[in-house]
Amino acid sequence: MQATPVDPTTMGVGKAIAVLTSGGDAQGMNAAVRATVRVGIYTGAKVYFVHEGYQGLVDGGDHIRLATWESVSMMLQLGGTVIGSARCKDFRTKEGRTKAACNLVKLGITNLCVIGGDGSLTGANEFRTEWSELLQILLKAGKITAEEARRSSHLNIVGMVGSIDNDFCGTDMTIGTDSALHRIIEVVDAITTTAQSHQRAFILEVMGRHCGYLALVSALASGADWVFIPEMPPDDGWEDHLCRRLANQRSLGYRLNVIIVAEGAMDRSGKPITCEMIKNLVTKKLGFDTRATILGHVQRGGTPSAFDRILGSRMGVEAVMALLEATPETPACVVSLSGNQAVRLPLMECVQVVRLQHFFNSHYSELKFQESALLLVLSFENNWNTYKLLAHVNPAEVKSNINIALMNVGAPCSGMNAAVRSAVRIGILQGHHMLAIHDGFEGLAHGNIEPISWAAVGNWTGQGGSNLGTKRSLPASMMEEISLNIAKFNIHALVIIGGFEAFVGGLELVTGREKYEELCIPIVVIPATVSNNVPGSDFSVGADTALNTITSTCDRIKQSAAGTKRRVFIIETMGGYCGYLATMAGLAAGADAAYIYEEPFGIHDLEINVEHLVEKMKTTVKRGLILRNENCNSNYTTDFIFNLYTEEGKGVFDCRKNVLGHMQQGGTPSPFDRNFGTKMGAKAVLWLTDKLKECYRHGRIFANTPDSACVLGMRKRALVFQPLADLKSNTDFEHRIPKTQWWLKLRPILKILAKYKISLDISEKTALESVIKKRGTV
């Protein structure tokens, strides 16, 4: 990381950036376009829209238009791409690329931001590689002057991957993938109800010719009975295995079966596996009432999820910075996401790996599986391994005589049940006896404990709230009763799924070990709360669902304002003292301000915000959105801010307020929360299994070291276990938040995209990372 004295508000002066979307559309592309335009303007650059993708680049004229701040307003919530996308044969020819180069040179554009798939990004790189040659052709033909050629001597390219398939190497998620998962899960949830009514088997085909990510994560998030993906062709004889699996499920009392098929699925001989083939097999062999549904382009449609809006916005900011920092020697790069970090990767390295993966998948029968597996993204591999574990229906033959108990603590949130389900099933597969503790620490103290079986958690993945029951009570006042019940029920390990109370409760149990020997058992805390305020984890189960609820509500509110004009809405969000929901929803919904506890504000800041809105009402965008975290300031309440804005906006705008309340804790879990909760539950129990072996001494379990009581959290790029005791120093216990929070670095982006003149810290530059070295392949 190098410090730089460059002022970001002037680094783009005299420069021009063109942004285009190419290939198949994906939800969230508009967020990326919006961020590119606004951050480009913020840096002093001219930003141009290229309409209809590369075709617009070749045709020029009105297809390449100057963008303004207002021209990207109200784009965030729209699916597809507002500036259009098209397949372009012309750009594949030298003549077409020469025309495109001429159009860019005439407008002084030397920076190109391309949002698309690997084909679109490869085309951009080829364009850049032969740029000098194209300039010479244009010079000789007299279509550009020597001065124009000198000013446009090199072309900078930065790519962002917009693809619902999530089939690009080097990034955890591509723009549009999360929204596509939302569409798929909505359909699966809807189909599940009718399938249960009629005892049917449903086969769903989802997109993914070369990549089975959508199919795999959908199967994991919905608890599907079987999934077919191109990366992992089933073993020979899969037909009999599938039928046995489905028959076994019915014998256990399940009224429905769900099978998910990627459109590129095939067997080990390279023969396609289709919905119709599976339907005929199940109908003929089992006699089940079976239906097949091909989702098709519905997966590309609809409103982008909060995740895709934030991802697109972050990628757009990083893309502009990468373009303006580029030199003639800088290779074309693609902006990607790794964990919660934006990274820059060499574009052609990524494309090489993607194309090699596609080749392996297309020629599976001619190649060894191990060679193909080398190319799998680590997160994909983790998803596959988790799914394989959870798809088993036969418990372990050898019992461990270990009892693992699970509980929910704190406020309920979506995704808790998914974590419980996977923890129970992984535990049973390990040979353990799983115990359910109802009503949190109170239930543990009162002996409200019972065995929980494989079948009992069958359909929990898609259910919101807490099926175990949850309370906020902490264990300190009930330690005697808790220790007695741990002994009575012979509990050897404990999984606590919940929010800040789960973290504090875990700490109290660790402290209680000094007095109560029964508490010397391995403990793992899984963060699950809409507030996302648990120390030791960048993300909590439940926060994504709440964020989508807030964002969709803000969309509806902004839509109502579009009809009335000159109206400002003030929305209060949950989160306690943690401003995560307000900040991220502000980014996702395009808020003008988001007031949070972590960033103190006063009357002067409120005045600046009012003045900003007064100026905004003079433009074509005559609406405002203000978010306020519930505990951001005890004096500047939602009512106070509403009254202040109402008074100061007289004659210019009127105000409305809305307190979202507990609707943020409800609803069915988002695909992210289902998947995240599932992986967390599975990883927690596998860790406990290993820890129990370490702690087994003289015929009993004894765990009193700091690393035997941990928080399982997502830190930057990995799921890690951190001792509860080690996290105390980074915790503000009074305000129930971690002292350092990664998302605070995104606050300036929110303000810049709302047109505030603030400074963006660019002292930490994102280094260009090698994909091939990281993966050790090719």
PDB file of N, CA and C in Angstrom, residues 412-478:
ATOM      1  N   PRO A 412     -34.892 -12.709  17.088  1.00  0.00           N
ATOM      2  CA  PRO A 412     -34.938 -13.656  15.966  1.00  0.00           C
ATOM      3  C   PRO A 412     -34.525 -12.976  14.663  1.00  0.00           C
ATOM      4  N   CYS A 413     -34.001 -13.759  13.725  1.00  0.00           N
ATOM      5  CA  CYS A 413     -33.678 -13.212  12.410  1.00  0.00           C
ATOM      6  C   CYS A 413     -33.715 -14.328  11.379  1.00  0.00           C
ATOM      7  N   SER A 414     -33.885 -13.952  10.128  1.00  0.00           N
ATOM      8  CA  SER A 414     -33.939 -14.932   9.043  1.00  0.00           C
ATOM      9  C   SER A 414     -32.569 -15.566   8.839  1.00  0.00           C
ATOM     10  N   GLY A 415     -32.554 -16.874   8.675  1.00  0.00           N
ATOM     11  CA  GLY A 415     -31.300 -17.604   8.483  1.00  0.00           C
ATOM     12  C   GLY A 415     -30.908 -18.416   9.699  1.00  0.00           C
ATOM     13  N   MET A 416     -31.485 -18.081  10.863  1.00  0.00           N
ATOM     14  CA  MET A 416     -31.202 -18.856  12.079  1.00  0.00           C
ATOM     15  C   MET A 416     -31.570 -20.325  11.891  1.00  0.00           C
ATOM     16  N   ASN A 417     -32.740 -20.552  11.291  1.00  0.00           N
ATOM     17  CA  ASN A 417     -33.218 -21.934  11.127  1.00  0.00           C
ATOM     18  C   ASN A 417     -32.349 -22.723  10.153  1.00  0.00           C
ATOM     19  N   ALA A 418     -31.820 -22.028   9.131  1.00  0.00           N
ATOM     20  CA  ALA A 418     -30.920 -22.697   8.182  1.00  0.00           C
ATOM     21  C   ALA A 418     -29.659 -23.164   8.899  1.00  0.00           C
ATOM     22  N   ALA A 419     -29.138 -22.319   9.812  1.00  0.00           N
ATOM     23  CA  ALA A 419     -27.933 -22.683  10.574  1.00  0.00           C
ATOM     24  C   ALA A 419     -28.216 -23.869  11.490  1.00  0.00           C
ATOM     25  N   VAL A 420     -29.386 -23.860  12.146  1.00  0.00           N
ATOM     26  CA  VAL A 420     -29.758 -24.971  13.039  1.00  0.00           C
ATOM     27  C   VAL A 420     -29.888 -26.259  12.225  1.00  0.00           C
ATOM     28  N   ARG A 421     -30.565 -26.188  11.089  1.00  0.00           N
ATOM     29  CA  ARG A 421     -30.783 -27.381  10.257  1.00  0.00           C
ATOM     30  C   ARG A 421     -29.459 -28.030   9.859  1.00  0.00           C
ATOM     31  N   SER A 422     -28.532 -27.218   9.337  1.00  0.00           N
ATOM     32  CA  SER A 422     -27.275 -27.816   8.876  1.00  0.00           C
ATOM     33  C   SER A 422     -26.450 -28.338  10.045  1.00  0.00           C
ATOM     34  N   ALA A 423     -26.486 -27.616  11.175  1.00  0.00           N
ATOM     35  CA  ALA A 423     -25.741 -28.078  12.360  1.00  0.00           C
ATOM     36  C   ALA A 423     -26.287 -29.423  12.842  1.00  0.00           C
ATOM     37  N   VAL A 424     -27.609 -29.549  12.894  1.00  0.00           N
ATOM     38  CA  VAL A 424     -28.236 -30.801  13.343  1.00  0.00           C
ATOM     39  C   VAL A 424     -27.852 -31.953  12.411  1.00  0.00           C
ATOM     40  N   ARG A 425     -27.987 -31.707  11.118  1.00  0.00           N
ATOM     41  CA  ARG A 425     -27.749 -32.796  10.165  1.00  0.00           C
ATOM     42  C   ARG A 425     -26.272 -33.194  10.089  1.00  0.00           C
ATOM     43  N   ILE A 426     -25.378 -32.215  10.123  1.00  0.00           N
ATOM     44  CA  ILE A 426     -23.949 -32.544  10.113  1.00  0.00           C
ATOM     45  C   ILE A 426     -23.590 -33.303  11.390  1.00  0.00           C
ATOM     46  N   GLY A 427     -24.159 -32.886  12.526  1.00  0.00           N
ATOM     47  CA  GLY A 427     -23.911 -33.573  13.792  1.00  0.00           C
ATOM     48  C   GLY A 427     -24.358 -35.023  13.747  1.00  0.00           C
ATOM     49  N   ILE A 428     -25.551 -35.261  13.200  1.00  0.00           N
ATOM     50  CA  ILE A 428     -26.070 -36.631  13.096  1.00  0.00           C
ATOM     51  C   ILE A 428     -25.179 -37.470  12.170  1.00  0.00           C
ATOM     52  N   LEU A 429     -24.707 -36.843  11.082  1.00  0.00           N
ATOM     53  CA  LEU A 429     -23.820 -37.560  10.158  1.00  0.00           C
ATOM     54  C   LEU A 429     -22.483 -37.897  10.802  1.00  0.00           C
ATOM     55  N   GLN A 430     -22.084 -37.102  11.794  1.00  0.00           N
ATOM     56  CA  GLN A 430     -20.850 -37.370  12.532  1.00  0.00           C
ATOM     57  C   GLN A 430     -21.055 -38.444  13.607  1.00  0.00           C
ATOM     58  N   GLY A 431     -22.324 -38.852  13.779  1.00  0.00           N
ATOM     59  CA  GLY A 431     -22.630 -39.876  14.775  1.00  0.00           C
ATOM     60  C   GLY A 431     -23.013 -39.308  16.134  1.00  0.00           C
ATOM     61  N   HIS A 432     -23.168 -37.960  16.228  1.00  0.00           N
ATOM     62  CA  HIS A 432     -23.495 -37.335  17.512  1.00  0.00           C
ATOM     63  C   HIS A 432     -25.001 -37.358  17.772  1.00  0.00           C
ATOM     64  N   HIS A 433     -25.370 -37.181  19.020  1.00  0.00           N
ATOM     65  CA  HIS A 433     -26.763 -36.949  19.412  1.00  0.00           C
ATOM     66  C   HIS A 433     -26.960 -35.435  19.501  1.00  0.00           C
ATOM     67  N   MET A 434     -27.968 -34.931  18.808  1.00  0.00           N
ATOM     68  CA  MET A 434     -28.186 -33.478  18.774  1.00  0.00           C
ATOM     69  C   MET A 434     -29.363 -33.113  19.682  1.00  0.00           C
ATOM     70  N   LEU A 435     -29.177 -32.077  20.475  1.00  0.00           N
ATOM     71  CA  LEU A 435     -30.188 -31.612  21.419  1.00  0.00           C
ATOM     72  C   LEU A 435     -30.603 -30.184  21.089  1.00  0.00           C
ATOM     73  N   ALA A 436     -31.905 -29.944  21.125  1.00  0.00           N
ATOM     74  CA  ALA A 436     -32.433 -28.599  20.894  1.00  0.00           C
ATOM     75  C   ALA A 436     -32.765 -27.946  22.230  1.00  0.00           C
ATOM     76  N   ILE A 437     -32.216 -26.749  22.452  1.00  0.00           N
ATOM     77  CA  ILE A 437     -32.540 -25.963  23.649  1.00  0.00           C
ATOM     78  C   ILE A 437     -33.528 -24.890  23.218  1.00  0.00           C
ATOM     79  N   HIS A 438     -34.702 -24.889  23.782  1.00  0.00           N
ATOM     80  CA  HIS A 438     -35.725 -23.904  23.420  1.00  0.00           C
ATOM     81  C   HIS A 438     -35.610 -22.670  24.320  1.00  0.00           C
ATOM     82  N   ASP A 439     -35.844 -21.504  23.748  1.00  0.00           N
ATOM     83  CA  ASP A 439     -35.902 -20.231  24.488  1.00  0.00           C
ATOM     84  C   ASP A 439     -34.563 -19.826  25.114  1.00  0.00           C
ATOM     85  N   GLY A 440     -33.489 -20.042  24.393  1.00  0.00           N
ATOM     86  CA  GLY A 440     -32.194 -19.493  24.786  1.00  0.00           C
ATOM     87  C   GLY A 440     -31.669 -19.975  26.117  1.00  0.00           C
ATOM     88  N   PHE A 441     -30.946 -19.070  26.820  1.00  0.00           N
ATOM     89  CA  PHE A 441     -30.330 -19.438  28.094  1.00  0.00           C
ATOM     90  C   PHE A 441     -31.374 -19.752  29.165  1.00  0.00           C
ATOM     91  N   GLU A 442     -32.545 -19.119  29.047  1.00  0.00           N
ATOM     92  CA  GLU A 442     -33.632 -19.446  29.991  1.00  0.00           C
ATOM     93  C   GLU A 442     -34.038 -20.906  29.827  1.00  0.00           C
ATOM     94  N   GLY A 443     -34.149 -21.350  28.593  1.00  0.00           N
ATOM     95  CA  GLY A 443     -34.506 -22.748  28.328  1.00  0.00           C
ATOM     96  C   GLY A 443     -33.447 -23.708  28.839  1.00  0.00           C
ATOM     97  N   LEU A 444     -32.177 -23.315  28.734  1.00  0.00           N
ATOM     98  CA  LEU A 444     -31.097 -24.148  29.247  1.00  0.00           C
ATOM     99  C   LEU A 444     -31.172 -24.230  30.774  1.00  0.00           C
ATOM    100  N   ALA A 445     -31.488 -23.105  31.411  1.00  0.00           N
ATOM    101  CA  ALA A 445     -31.584 -23.070  32.872  1.00  0.00           C
ATOM    102  C   ALA A 445     -32.800 -23.858  33.376  1.00  0.00           C
ATOM    103  N   HIS A 446     -33.887 -23.845  32.597  1.00  0.00           N
ATOM    104  CA  HIS A 446     -35.123 -24.504  33.022  1.00  0.00           C
ATOM    105  C   HIS A 446     -35.245 -25.941  32.496  1.00  0.00           C
ATOM    106  N   GLY A 447     -34.248 -26.396  31.783  1.00  0.00           N
ATOM    107  CA  GLY A 447     -34.285 -27.778  31.279  1.00  0.00           C
ATOM    108  C   GLY A 447     -35.205 -27.981  30.104  1.00  0.00           C
ATOM    109  N   ASN A 448     -35.449 -26.893  29.340  1.00  0.00           N
ATOM    110  CA  ASN A 448     -36.326 -26.991  28.171  1.00  0.00           C
ATOM    111  C   ASN A 448     -35.506 -27.520  26.986  1.00  0.00           C
ATOM    112  N   ILE A 449     -35.136 -28.783  27.113  1.00  0.00           N
ATOM    113  CA  ILE A 449     -34.174 -29.395  26.188  1.00  0.00           C
ATOM    114  C   ILE A 449     -34.738 -30.731  25.716  1.00  0.00           C
ATOM    115  N   GLU A 450     -34.601 -30.998  24.411  1.00  0.00           N
ATOM    116  CA  GLU A 450     -35.075 -32.271  23.875  1.00  0.00           C
ATOM    117  C   GLU A 450     -34.230 -32.691  22.677  1.00  0.00           C
ATOM    118  N   PRO A 451     -34.189 -33.988  22.375  1.00  0.00           N
ATOM    119  CA  PRO A 451     -33.451 -34.443  21.188  1.00  0.00           C
ATOM    120  C   PRO A 451     -34.093 -33.876  19.928  1.00  0.00           C
ATOM    121  N   ILE A 452     -33.295 -33.623  18.912  1.00  0.00           N
ATOM    122  CA  ILE A 452     -33.821 -33.137  17.637  1.00  0.00           C
ATOM    123  C   ILE A 452     -33.292 -34.030  16.528  1.00  0.00           C
ATOM    124  N   SER A 453     -34.187 -34.449  15.627  1.00  0.00           N
ATOM    125  CA  SER A 453     -33.839 -35.479  14.642  1.00  0.00           C
ATOM    126  C   SER A 453     -33.593 -34.873  13.266  1.00  0.00           C
ATOM    127  N   TRP A 454     -33.111 -35.712  12.372  1.00  0.00           N
ATOM    128  CA  TRP A 454     -32.864 -35.344  10.976  1.00  0.00           C
ATOM    129  C   TRP A 454     -34.145 -34.823  10.319  1.00  0.00           C
ATOM    130  N   ALA A 455     -35.219 -35.570  10.471  1.00  0.00           N
ATOM    131  CA  ALA A 455     -36.472 -35.210   9.801  1.00  0.00           C
ATOM    132  C   ALA A 455     -37.100 -33.951  10.392  1.00  0.00           C
ATOM    133  N   ALA A 456     -36.867 -33.707  11.683  1.00  0.00           N
ATOM    134  CA  ALA A 456     -37.495 -32.562  12.358  1.00  0.00           C
ATOM    135  C   ALA A 456     -37.093 -31.230  11.749  1.00  0.00           C
ATOM    136  N   VAL A 457     -35.885 -31.162  11.166  1.00  0.00           N
ATOM    137  CA  VAL A 457     -35.398 -29.886  10.611  1.00  0.00           C
ATOM    138  C   VAL A 457     -35.478 -29.881   9.085  1.00  0.00           C
ATOM    139  N   GLY A 458     -36.236 -30.812   8.525  1.00  0.00           N
ATOM    140  CA  GLY A 458     -36.262 -31.009   7.075  1.00  0.00           C
ATOM    141  C   GLY A 458     -36.485 -29.771   6.244  1.00  0.00           C
ATOM    142  N   ASN A 459     -37.511 -29.007   6.567  1.00  0.00           N
ATOM    143  CA  ASN A 459     -37.850 -27.863   5.711  1.00  0.00           C
ATOM    144  C   ASN A 459     -37.541 -26.519   6.381  1.00  0.00           C
ATOM    145  N   TRP A 460     -36.559 -26.499   7.256  1.00  0.00           N
ATOM    146  CA  TRP A 460     -36.272 -25.285   8.022  1.00  0.00           C
ATOM    147  C   TRP A 460     -35.509 -24.218   7.230  1.00  0.00           C
ATOM    148  N   THR A 461     -34.807 -24.609   6.175  1.00  0.00           N
ATOM    149  CA  THR A 461     -33.909 -23.671   5.488  1.00  0.00           C
ATOM    150  C   THR A 461     -34.614 -22.393   5.051  1.00  0.00           C
ATOM    151  N   GLY A 462     -35.815 -22.539   4.511  1.00  0.00           N
ATOM    152  CA  GLY A 462     -36.515 -21.376   3.975  1.00  0.00           C
ATOM    153  C   GLY A 462     -37.430 -20.674   4.959  1.00  0.00           C
ATOM    154  N   GLN A 463     -37.401 -21.088   6.227  1.00  0.00           N
ATOM    155  CA  GLN A 463     -38.302 -20.475   7.214  1.00  0.00           C
ATOM    156  C   GLN A 463     -37.607 -19.347   7.965  1.00  0.00           C
ATOM    157  N   GLY A 464     -38.303 -18.232   8.111  1.00  0.00           N
ATOM    158  CA  GLY A 464     -37.756 -17.095   8.853  1.00  0.00           C
ATOM    159  C   GLY A 464     -37.940 -17.271  10.350  1.00  0.00           C
ATOM    160  N   GLY A 465     -37.421 -16.313  11.124  1.00  0.00           N
ATOM    161  CA  GLY A 465     -37.570 -16.351  12.575  1.00  0.00           C
ATOM    162  C   GLY A 465     -36.726 -17.438  13.214  1.00  0.00           C
ATOM    163  N   SER A 466     -37.161 -17.863  14.401  1.00  0.00           N
ATOM    164  CA  SER A 466     -36.433 -18.885  15.151  1.00  0.00           C
ATOM    165  C   SER A 466     -37.395 -19.974  15.583  1.00  0.00           C
ATOM    166  N   ASN A 467     -37.290 -21.144  14.988  1.00  0.00           N
ATOM    167  CA  ASN A 467     -38.161 -22.271  15.354  1.00  0.00           C
ATOM    168  C   ASN A 467     -37.840 -22.827  16.733  1.00  0.00           C
ATOM    169  N   LEU A 468     -36.603 -22.628  17.192  1.00  0.00           N
ATOM    170  CA  LEU A 468     -36.239 -23.098  18.538  1.00  0.00           C
ATOM    171  C   LEU A 468     -36.782 -22.167  19.618  1.00  0.00           C
ATOM    172  N   GLY A 469     -37.128 -20.967  19.232  1.00  0.00           N
ATOM    173  CA  GLY A 469     -37.506 -19.961  20.231  1.00  0.00           C
ATOM    174  C   GLY A 469     -36.252 -19.282  20.757  1.00  0.00           C
ATOM    175  N   THR A 470     -36.325 -17.986  20.975  1.00  0.00           N
ATOM    176  CA  THR A 470     -35.136 -17.247  21.395  1.00  0.00           C
ATOM    177  C   THR A 470     -35.502 -16.145  22.374  1.00  0.00           C
ATOM    178  N   LYS A 471     -34.593 -15.873  23.323  1.00  0.00           N
ATOM    179  CA  LYS A 471     -34.786 -14.791  24.290  1.00  0.00           C
ATOM    180  C   LYS A 471     -33.471 -14.059  24.486  1.00  0.00           C
ATOM    181  N   ARG A 472     -33.567 -12.839  25.006  1.00  0.00           N
ATOM    182  CA  ARG A 472     -32.378 -12.008  25.183  1.00  0.00           C
ATOM    183  C   ARG A 472     -31.660 -12.253  26.513  1.00  0.00           C
ATOM    184  N   SER A 473     -32.257 -13.044  27.403  1.00  0.00           N
ATOM    185  CA  SER A 473     -31.685 -13.253  28.745  1.00  0.00           C
ATOM    186  C   SER A 473     -30.253 -13.760  28.667  1.00  0.00           C
ATOM    187  N   LEU A 474     -29.408 -13.253  29.577  1.00  0.00           N
ATOM    188  CA  LEU A 474     -28.007 -13.683  29.658  1.00  0.00           C
ATOM    189  C   LEU A 474     -27.833 -14.708  30.774  1.00  0.00           C
ATOM    190  N   PRO A 475     -26.789 -15.529  30.713  1.00  0.00           N
ATOM    191  CA  PRO A 475     -26.676 -16.661  31.642  1.00  0.00           C
ATOM    192  C   PRO A 475     -26.134 -16.330  33.030  1.00  0.00           C
ATOM    193  N   ALA A 476     -25.534 -15.153  33.231  1.00  0.00           N
ATOM    194  CA  ALA A 476     -24.819 -14.863  34.486  1.00  0.00           C
ATOM    195  C   ALA A 476     -25.677 -15.117  35.728  1.00  0.00           C
ATOM    196  N   SER A 477     -26.956 -14.729  35.675  1.00  0.00           N
ATOM    197  CA  SER A 477     -27.824 -14.873  36.849  1.00  0.00           C
ATOM    198  C   SER A 477     -28.386 -16.288  36.999  1.00  0.00           C
ATOM    199  N   MET A 478     -28.119 -17.153  36.007  1.00  0.00           N
ATOM    200  CA  MET A 478     -28.703 -18.509  36.032  1.00  0.00           C
ATOM    201  C   MET A 478     -27.613 -19.578  35.957  1.00  0.00           C
TER     202      MET A 478
END
